Coordinates of C-alpha atoms in Angstrom, one line a residue:
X1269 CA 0.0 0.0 0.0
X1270 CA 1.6 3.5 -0.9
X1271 CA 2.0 5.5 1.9
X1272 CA 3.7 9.1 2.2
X1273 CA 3.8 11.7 5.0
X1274 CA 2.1 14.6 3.7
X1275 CA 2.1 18.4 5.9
X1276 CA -1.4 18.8 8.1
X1277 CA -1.8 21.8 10.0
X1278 CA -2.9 24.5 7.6
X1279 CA -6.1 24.7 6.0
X1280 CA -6.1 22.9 2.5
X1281 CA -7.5 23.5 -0.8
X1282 CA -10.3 21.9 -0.2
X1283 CA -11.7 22.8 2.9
X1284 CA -12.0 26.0 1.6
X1285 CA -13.5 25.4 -2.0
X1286 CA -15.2 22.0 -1.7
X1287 CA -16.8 21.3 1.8
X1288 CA -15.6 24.0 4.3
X1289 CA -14.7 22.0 6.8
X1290 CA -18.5 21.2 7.9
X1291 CA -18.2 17.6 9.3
X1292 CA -18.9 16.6 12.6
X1293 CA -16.9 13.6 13.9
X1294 CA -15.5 12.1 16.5
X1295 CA -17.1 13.1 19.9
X1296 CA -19.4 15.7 18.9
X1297 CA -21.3 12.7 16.8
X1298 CA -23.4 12.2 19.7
X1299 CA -26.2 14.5 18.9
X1300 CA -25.7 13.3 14.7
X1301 CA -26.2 9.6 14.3
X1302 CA -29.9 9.2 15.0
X1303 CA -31.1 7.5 11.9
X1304 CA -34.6 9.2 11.9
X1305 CA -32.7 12.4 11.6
X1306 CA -32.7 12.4 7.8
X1307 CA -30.6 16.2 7.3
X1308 CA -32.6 15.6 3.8
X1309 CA -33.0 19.2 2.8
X1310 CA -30.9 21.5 1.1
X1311 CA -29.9 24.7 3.4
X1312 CA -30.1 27.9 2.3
X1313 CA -27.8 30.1 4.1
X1314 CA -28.5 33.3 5.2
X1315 CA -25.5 35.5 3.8
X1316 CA -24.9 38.7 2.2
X1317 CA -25.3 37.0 -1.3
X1318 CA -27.2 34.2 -0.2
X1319 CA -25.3 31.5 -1.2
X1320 CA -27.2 27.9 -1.3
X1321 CA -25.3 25.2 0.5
X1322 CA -26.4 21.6 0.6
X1323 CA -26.2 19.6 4.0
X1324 CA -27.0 16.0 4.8
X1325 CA -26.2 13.9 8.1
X1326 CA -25.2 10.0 8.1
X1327 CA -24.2 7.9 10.4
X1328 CA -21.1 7.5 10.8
X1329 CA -20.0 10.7 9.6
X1330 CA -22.8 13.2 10.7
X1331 CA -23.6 16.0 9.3
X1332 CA -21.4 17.2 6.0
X1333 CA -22.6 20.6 4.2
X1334 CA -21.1 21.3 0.8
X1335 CA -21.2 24.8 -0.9
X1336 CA -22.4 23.3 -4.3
X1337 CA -23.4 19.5 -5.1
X1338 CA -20.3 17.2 -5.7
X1339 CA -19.4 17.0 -9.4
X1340 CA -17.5 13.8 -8.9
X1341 CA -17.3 10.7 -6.7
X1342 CA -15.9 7.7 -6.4
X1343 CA -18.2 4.5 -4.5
X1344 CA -17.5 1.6 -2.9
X1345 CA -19.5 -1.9 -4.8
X1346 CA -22.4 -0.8 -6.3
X1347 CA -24.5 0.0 -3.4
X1348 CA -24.4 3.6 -3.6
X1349 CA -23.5 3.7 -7.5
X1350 CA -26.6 2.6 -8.0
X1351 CA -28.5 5.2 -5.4
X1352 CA -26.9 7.9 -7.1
X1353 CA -28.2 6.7 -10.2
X1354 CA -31.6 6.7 -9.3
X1355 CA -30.7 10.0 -8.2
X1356 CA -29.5 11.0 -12.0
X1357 CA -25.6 11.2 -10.8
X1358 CA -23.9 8.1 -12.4
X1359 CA -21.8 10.4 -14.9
X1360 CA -20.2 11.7 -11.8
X1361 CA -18.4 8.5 -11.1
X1362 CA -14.6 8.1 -11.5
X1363 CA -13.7 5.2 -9.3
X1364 CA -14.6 2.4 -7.1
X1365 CA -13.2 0.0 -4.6
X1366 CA -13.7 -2.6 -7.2
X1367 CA -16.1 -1.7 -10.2
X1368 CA -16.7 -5.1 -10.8
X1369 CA -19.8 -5.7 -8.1
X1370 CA -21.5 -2.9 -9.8
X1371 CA -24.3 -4.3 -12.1
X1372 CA -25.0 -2.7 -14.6
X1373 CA -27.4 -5.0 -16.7
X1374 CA -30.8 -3.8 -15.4
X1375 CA -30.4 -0.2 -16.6
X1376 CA -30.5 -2.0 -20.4
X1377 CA -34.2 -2.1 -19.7
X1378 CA -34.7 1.4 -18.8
X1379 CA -35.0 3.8 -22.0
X1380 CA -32.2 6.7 -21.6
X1381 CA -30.5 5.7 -18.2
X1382 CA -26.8 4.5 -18.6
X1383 CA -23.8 4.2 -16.3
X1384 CA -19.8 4.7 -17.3
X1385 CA -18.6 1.5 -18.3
X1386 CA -16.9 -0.4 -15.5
X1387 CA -13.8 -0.4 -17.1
X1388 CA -13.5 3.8 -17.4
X1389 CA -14.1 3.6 -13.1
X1390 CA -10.8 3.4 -11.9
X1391 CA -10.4 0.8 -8.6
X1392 CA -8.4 2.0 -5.8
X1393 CA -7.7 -1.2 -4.2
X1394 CA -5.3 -4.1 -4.6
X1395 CA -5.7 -7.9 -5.6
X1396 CA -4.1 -7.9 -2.1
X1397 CA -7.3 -6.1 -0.2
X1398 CA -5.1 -3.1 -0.1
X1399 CA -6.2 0.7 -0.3
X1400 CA -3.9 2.4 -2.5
X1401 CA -4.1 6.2 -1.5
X1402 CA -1.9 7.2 -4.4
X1403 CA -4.6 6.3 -6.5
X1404 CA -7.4 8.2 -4.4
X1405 CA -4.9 11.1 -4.6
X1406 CA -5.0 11.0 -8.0
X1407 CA -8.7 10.7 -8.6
X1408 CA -9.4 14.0 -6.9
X1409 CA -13.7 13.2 -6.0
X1410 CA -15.6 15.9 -4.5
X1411 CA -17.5 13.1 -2.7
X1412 CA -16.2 9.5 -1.5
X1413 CA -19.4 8.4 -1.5
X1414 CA -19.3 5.6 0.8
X1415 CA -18.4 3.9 4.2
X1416 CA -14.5 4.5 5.6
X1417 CA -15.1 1.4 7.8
X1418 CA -15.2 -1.6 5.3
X1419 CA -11.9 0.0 4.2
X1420 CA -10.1 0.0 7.7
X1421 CA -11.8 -3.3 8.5
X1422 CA -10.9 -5.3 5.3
X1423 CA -8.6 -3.0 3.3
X1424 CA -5.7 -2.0 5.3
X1425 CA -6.5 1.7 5.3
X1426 CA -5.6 3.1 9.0
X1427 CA -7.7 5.3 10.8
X1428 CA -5.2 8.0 10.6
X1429 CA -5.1 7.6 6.7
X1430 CA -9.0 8.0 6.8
X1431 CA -8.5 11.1 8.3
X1432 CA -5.7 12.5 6.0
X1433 CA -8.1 11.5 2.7
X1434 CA -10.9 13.6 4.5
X1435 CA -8.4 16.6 5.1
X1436 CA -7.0 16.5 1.2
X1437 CA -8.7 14.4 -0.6
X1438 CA -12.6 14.7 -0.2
X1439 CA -15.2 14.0 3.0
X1440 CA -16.8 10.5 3.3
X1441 CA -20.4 9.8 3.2
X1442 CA -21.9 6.6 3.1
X1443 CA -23.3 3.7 5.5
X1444 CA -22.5 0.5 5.3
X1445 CA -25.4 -1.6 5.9
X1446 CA -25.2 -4.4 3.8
X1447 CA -25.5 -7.2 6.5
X1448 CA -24.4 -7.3 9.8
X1449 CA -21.0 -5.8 10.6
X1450 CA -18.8 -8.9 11.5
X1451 CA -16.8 -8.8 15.1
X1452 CA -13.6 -6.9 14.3
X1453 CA -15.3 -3.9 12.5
X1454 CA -14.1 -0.8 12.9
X1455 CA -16.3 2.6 14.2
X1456 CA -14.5 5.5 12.6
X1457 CA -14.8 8.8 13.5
X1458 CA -17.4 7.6 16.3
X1459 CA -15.5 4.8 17.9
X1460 CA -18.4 3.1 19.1
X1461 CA -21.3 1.0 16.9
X1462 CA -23.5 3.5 14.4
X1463 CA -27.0 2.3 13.5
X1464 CA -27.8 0.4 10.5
X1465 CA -30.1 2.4 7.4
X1466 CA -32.5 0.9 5.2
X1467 CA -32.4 1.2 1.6
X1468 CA -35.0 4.0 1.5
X1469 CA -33.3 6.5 4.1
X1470 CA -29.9 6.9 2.0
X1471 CA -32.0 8.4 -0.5
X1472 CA -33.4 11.6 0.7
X1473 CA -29.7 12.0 2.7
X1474 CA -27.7 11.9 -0.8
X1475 CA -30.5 13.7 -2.8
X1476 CA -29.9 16.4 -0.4
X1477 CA -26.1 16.4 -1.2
X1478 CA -26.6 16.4 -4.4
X1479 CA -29.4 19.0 -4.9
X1480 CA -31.9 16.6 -6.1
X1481 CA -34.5 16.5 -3.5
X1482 CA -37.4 16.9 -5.9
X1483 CA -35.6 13.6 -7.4
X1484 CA -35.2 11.8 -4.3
X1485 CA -39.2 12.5 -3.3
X1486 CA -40.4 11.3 -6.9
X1487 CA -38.5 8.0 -6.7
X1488 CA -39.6 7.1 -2.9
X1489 CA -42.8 8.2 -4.6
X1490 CA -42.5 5.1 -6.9
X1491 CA -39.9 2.5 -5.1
X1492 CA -42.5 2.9 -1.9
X1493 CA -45.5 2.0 -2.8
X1494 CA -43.7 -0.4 -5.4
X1495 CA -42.7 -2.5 -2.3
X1496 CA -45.8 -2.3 -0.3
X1497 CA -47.9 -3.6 -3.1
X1498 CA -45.5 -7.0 -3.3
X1499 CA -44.9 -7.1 0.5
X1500 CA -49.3 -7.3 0.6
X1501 CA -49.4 -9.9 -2.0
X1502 CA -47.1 -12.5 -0.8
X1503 CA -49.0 -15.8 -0.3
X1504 CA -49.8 -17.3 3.4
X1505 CA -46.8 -19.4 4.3
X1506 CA -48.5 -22.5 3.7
X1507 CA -48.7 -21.5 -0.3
X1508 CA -44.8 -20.4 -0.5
X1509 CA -42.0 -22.3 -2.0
X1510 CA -39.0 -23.6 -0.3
X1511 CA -36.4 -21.7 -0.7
X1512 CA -32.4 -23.0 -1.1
X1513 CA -30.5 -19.5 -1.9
X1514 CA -27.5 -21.2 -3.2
X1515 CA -23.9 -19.7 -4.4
X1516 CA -23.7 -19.3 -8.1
X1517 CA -20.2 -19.7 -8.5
X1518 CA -19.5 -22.7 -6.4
X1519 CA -19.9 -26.3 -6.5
X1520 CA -18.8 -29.8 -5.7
X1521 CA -16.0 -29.8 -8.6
X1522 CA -14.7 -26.5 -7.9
X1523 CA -15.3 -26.7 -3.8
X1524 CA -16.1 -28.6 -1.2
X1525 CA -19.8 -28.9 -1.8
X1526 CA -23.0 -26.0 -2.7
X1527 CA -22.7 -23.1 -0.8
X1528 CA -26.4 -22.7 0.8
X1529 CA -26.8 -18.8 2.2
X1530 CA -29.3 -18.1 4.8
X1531 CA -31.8 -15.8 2.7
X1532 CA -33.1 -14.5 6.6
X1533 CA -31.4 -10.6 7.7
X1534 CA -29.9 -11.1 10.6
X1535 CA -29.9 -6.9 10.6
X1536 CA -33.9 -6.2 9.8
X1537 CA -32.6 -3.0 8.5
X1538 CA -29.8 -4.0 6.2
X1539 CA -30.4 -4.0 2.5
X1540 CA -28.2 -6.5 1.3
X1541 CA -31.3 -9.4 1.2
X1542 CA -33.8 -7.3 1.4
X1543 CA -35.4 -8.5 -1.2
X1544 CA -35.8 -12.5 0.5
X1545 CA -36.7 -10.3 3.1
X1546 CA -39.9 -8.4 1.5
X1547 CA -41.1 -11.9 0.1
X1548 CA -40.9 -13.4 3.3
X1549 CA -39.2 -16.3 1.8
X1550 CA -40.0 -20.0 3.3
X1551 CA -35.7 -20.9 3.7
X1552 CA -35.3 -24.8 3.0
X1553 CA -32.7 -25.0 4.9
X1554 CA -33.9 -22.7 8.3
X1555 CA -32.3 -24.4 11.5
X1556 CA -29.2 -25.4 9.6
X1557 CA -27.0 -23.0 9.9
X1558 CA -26.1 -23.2 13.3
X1559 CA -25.5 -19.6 14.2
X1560 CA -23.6 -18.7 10.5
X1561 CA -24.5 -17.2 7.6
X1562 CA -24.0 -20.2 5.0
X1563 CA -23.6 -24.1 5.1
X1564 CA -21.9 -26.2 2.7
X1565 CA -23.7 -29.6 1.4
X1566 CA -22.9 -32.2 -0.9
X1567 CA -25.6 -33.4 -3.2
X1568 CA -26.9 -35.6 -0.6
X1569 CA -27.3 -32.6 1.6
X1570 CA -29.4 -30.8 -0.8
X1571 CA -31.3 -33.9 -1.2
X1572 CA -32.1 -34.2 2.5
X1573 CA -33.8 -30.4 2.7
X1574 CA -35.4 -31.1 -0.7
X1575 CA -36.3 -26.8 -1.3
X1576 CA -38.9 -26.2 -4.3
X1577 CA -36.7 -23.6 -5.9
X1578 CA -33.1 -23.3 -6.0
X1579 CA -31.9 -19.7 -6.5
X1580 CA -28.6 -19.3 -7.8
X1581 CA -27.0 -15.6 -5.4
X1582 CA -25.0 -13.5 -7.6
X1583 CA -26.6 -15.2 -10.7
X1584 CA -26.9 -12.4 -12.8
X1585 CA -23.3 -11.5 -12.5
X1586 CA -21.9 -15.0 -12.8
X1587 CA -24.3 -15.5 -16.3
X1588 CA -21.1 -13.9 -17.8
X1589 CA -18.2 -14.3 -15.3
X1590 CA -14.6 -14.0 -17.6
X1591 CA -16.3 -15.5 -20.2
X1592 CA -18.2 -18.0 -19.1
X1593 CA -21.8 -18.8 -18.2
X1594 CA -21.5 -20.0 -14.7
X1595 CA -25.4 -20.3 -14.2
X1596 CA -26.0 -23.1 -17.1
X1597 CA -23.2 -25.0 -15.1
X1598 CA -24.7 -25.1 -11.7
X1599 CA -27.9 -26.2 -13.6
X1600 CA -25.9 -28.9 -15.7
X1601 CA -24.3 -30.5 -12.9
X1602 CA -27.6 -30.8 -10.5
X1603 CA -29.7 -32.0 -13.9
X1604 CA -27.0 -34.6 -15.0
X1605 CA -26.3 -35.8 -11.0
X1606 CA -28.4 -39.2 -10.1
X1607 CA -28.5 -37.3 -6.6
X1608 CA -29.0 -34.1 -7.7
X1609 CA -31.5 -34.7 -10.2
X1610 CA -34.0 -36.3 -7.5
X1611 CA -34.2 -33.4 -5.9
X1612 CA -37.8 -31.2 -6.3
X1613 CA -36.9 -28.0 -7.6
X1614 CA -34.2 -29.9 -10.3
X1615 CA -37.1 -32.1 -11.1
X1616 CA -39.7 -29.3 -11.7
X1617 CA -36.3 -27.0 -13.4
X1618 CA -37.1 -24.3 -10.9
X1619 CA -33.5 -23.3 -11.0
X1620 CA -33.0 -19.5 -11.0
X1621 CA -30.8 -16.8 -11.7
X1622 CA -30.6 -14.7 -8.2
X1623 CA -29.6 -10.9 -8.2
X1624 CA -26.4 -8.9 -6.1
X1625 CA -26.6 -7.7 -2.5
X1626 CA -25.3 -4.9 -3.9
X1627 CA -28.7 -3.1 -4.4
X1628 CA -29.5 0.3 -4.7
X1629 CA -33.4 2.0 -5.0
X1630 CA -33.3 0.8 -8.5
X1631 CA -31.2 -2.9 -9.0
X1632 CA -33.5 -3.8 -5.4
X1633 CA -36.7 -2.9 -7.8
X1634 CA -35.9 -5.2 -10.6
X1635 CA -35.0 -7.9 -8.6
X1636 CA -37.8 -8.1 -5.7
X1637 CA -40.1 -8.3 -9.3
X1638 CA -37.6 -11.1 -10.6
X1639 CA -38.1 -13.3 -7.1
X1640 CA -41.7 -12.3 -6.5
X1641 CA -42.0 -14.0 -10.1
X1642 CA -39.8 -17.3 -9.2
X1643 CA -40.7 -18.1 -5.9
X1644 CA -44.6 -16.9 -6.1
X1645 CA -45.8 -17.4 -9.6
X1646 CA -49.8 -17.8 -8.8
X1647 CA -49.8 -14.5 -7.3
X1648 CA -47.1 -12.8 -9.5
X1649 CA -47.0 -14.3 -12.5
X1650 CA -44.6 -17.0 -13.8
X1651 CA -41.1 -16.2 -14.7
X1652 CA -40.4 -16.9 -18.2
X1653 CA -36.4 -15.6 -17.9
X1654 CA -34.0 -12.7 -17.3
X1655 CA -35.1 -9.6 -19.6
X1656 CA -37.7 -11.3 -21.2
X1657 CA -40.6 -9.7 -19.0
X1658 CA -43.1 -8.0 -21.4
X1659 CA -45.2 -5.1 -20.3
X1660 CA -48.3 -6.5 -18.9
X1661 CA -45.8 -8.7 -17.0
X1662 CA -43.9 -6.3 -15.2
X1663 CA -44.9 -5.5 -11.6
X1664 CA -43.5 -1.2 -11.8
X1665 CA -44.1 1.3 -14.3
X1666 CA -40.3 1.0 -15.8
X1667 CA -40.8 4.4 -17.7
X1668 CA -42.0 5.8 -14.9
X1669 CA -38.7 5.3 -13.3
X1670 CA -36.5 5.8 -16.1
X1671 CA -38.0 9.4 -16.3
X1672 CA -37.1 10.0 -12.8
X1673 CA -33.4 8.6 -13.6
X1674 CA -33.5 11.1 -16.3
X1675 CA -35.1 14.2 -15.1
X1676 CA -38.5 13.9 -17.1
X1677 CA -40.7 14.1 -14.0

């Protein structure tokens, strides 16, 4: 990891021209970190020539105000990317801790809404689950617009380096919610646990930051009741499928077995299987997991739970993973098995491609529609395959949305 000593002490360039200086951390987060405190509005500040700034507050952070809305960023994996899409800000991005995990594929479907190709964002960490500050240096973001903590947790970036990149580099903003934070986590600036946001409270926070409030309101407008409507529809649990969530990458000839997932939140507020979490899935495999978040089974093991509908996770990125399709594999080997082949959702071909944890307002909407659609096809209508939904199929008003994305609301 590159490291130099650069000189503190005297204001820099951009705590004058970028943010001023207006984040609270450390100590004086006390008062900030309450997640029903949204800081979702834009402030206009009384001056002379009453200048507009725009303020937001997030946990772990608190409260940042910027004199104008940030004209570049770089994200974490996808979460935020795709918020600030919804929020009509994806040109903004120039870098990510690894642009790979960002999908891309379900903004094909919305007319007018596109994202930089993953291989312009440049990735500012290492094959070695380094940070490479050189290389945030170098990008020069108004806005890092994500969590510090997954960084000093898993990517060797020290708390005191946090603090440098927030002096000279840009202010952080994000949450990182995805599932529960794992023992070991770190709780910079606050130094103690930060609550957890759902999916819907980032959006008002960075439509705020990014003077798109009117934005932010239409699409809670849409993703909102969206969710309701499917949470109100799920069948009694007597009429559900059983559920195997199972890894789409992994499998007896490549590991030691399938890697099963709990599809359950163990954080009701994380966003990362939120999606399981609004269908109220029936798990297959519930009780099995003693106390973790996966089990491995052989195909004897996946016989023994029997579920109705294997889901493949992280199918729709590994349908095309370096050139391969990873997803006709997995359903090769459990067709082709004499073990495998016995059990009910191979039989019945209810084998599925499953979306990313790494869902945003708009990636979360597609895919809640695509599992509503596998696991509950009575009440939602069957699922005939990825992309192929025509309109009187589809569950949300698609051009509804992609106006949003686009500003034609």
């Amino acid at each position: 990891m590159p490291r130099d000593d650069r000189e503190r002490g005297a204001p820099t360039r951009r705590e004058y021209v970028k943010y001023s200086g207006a984040i609270v951390g450390g100590g004086l987060l006390a008062g900030c970190t309450d997640q029903s405190d949204s800081g979702s509005t834009p402030d206009s500040t009384s001056t002379a020539t009453e200048e507009q700034s725009y303020t937001a507050t997030m946990p772990p952070v608190g409260e940042l105000t910027l004199d104008k809305p940030p004209s570049s960023w770089v994200g974490g994996l996808g979460f935020t990317a795709d918020v600030l899409t919804a929020l009509g800000q994806a040109d903004g991005a120039v870098g990510m801790a690894d642009p790979r995990f960002w999908y891309h594929g379900f903004y094909d479907f919305l007319d007018g809404v596109t994202a930089p190709e993953k291989e312009a964002l440049t990735q500012f960490t290492t094959p070695e689950r380094d940070t490479d500050l050189e290389v945030l240096y170098e990008l020069d973001p108004d806005l890092l617009a994500f969590d510090p903590n997954p960084l000093i947790s898993i990517y060797g970036l020290e708390k005191g380096e946090a603090e440098e990149i927030q002096e000279n580099v840009a202010p952080w903003f994000g949450n990182e919610s995805r599932r529960k934070r794992f023992d070991g986590w770190t709780y910079w600036p606050v130094g103690e646990p930060y609550p957890y946001l759902s999916l819907p409270e980032y959006i008002p926070k960075y439509a705020a930051l990014f003077g798109e409030a009117r934005r932010g309101e239409a699409l809670l407008s849409l993703y909102e009741p969206f969710i309701e409507d499917v949470r109100s529809r799920v069948p009694p649990e007597d009429e559900r499928r059983s559920l195997a969530l199972v890894n789409g990458r992994y499998n007896p000839e490549n590991r030691d077995g399938w890697v099963v997932y709990n599809p359950k939140s163990a954080v009701e507020r994380t966003w990362g299987k939120k999606h399981y979490r609004d269908l109220n899935v029936v798990d297959a495999f519930a009780g099995a997991y003693d106390g973790q978040s996966s089990i491995t089974v052989d195909f004897e093991g996946l016989l023994e739970y029997d579920p109705d509908v294997i889901i493949f996770n992280f199918g729709i990125t590994y349908r095309d993973f370096q050139g391969e399709n990873l997803i006709r594999k997995q359903r090769a080997l459990l067709q082709d098995h004499p073990v495998g082949s016995e059990v009910t959702a191979v039989e019945n071909d209810d084998l599925y491609v499953g979306g990313t944890p790494y869902q945003g307002p708009i990636i979360n909407m597609f895919q809640t529609e695509m599992t509503a659609k596998q696991l509950y096809p009575d009440e939602f209508g069957a699922y005939p395959g990825y992309g192929e939904l025509s309109g009187s199929e589809q569950l949300f008003d698609r051009q509804r949305l992609a106006d949003i994305v686009t500003g034609n609301f």
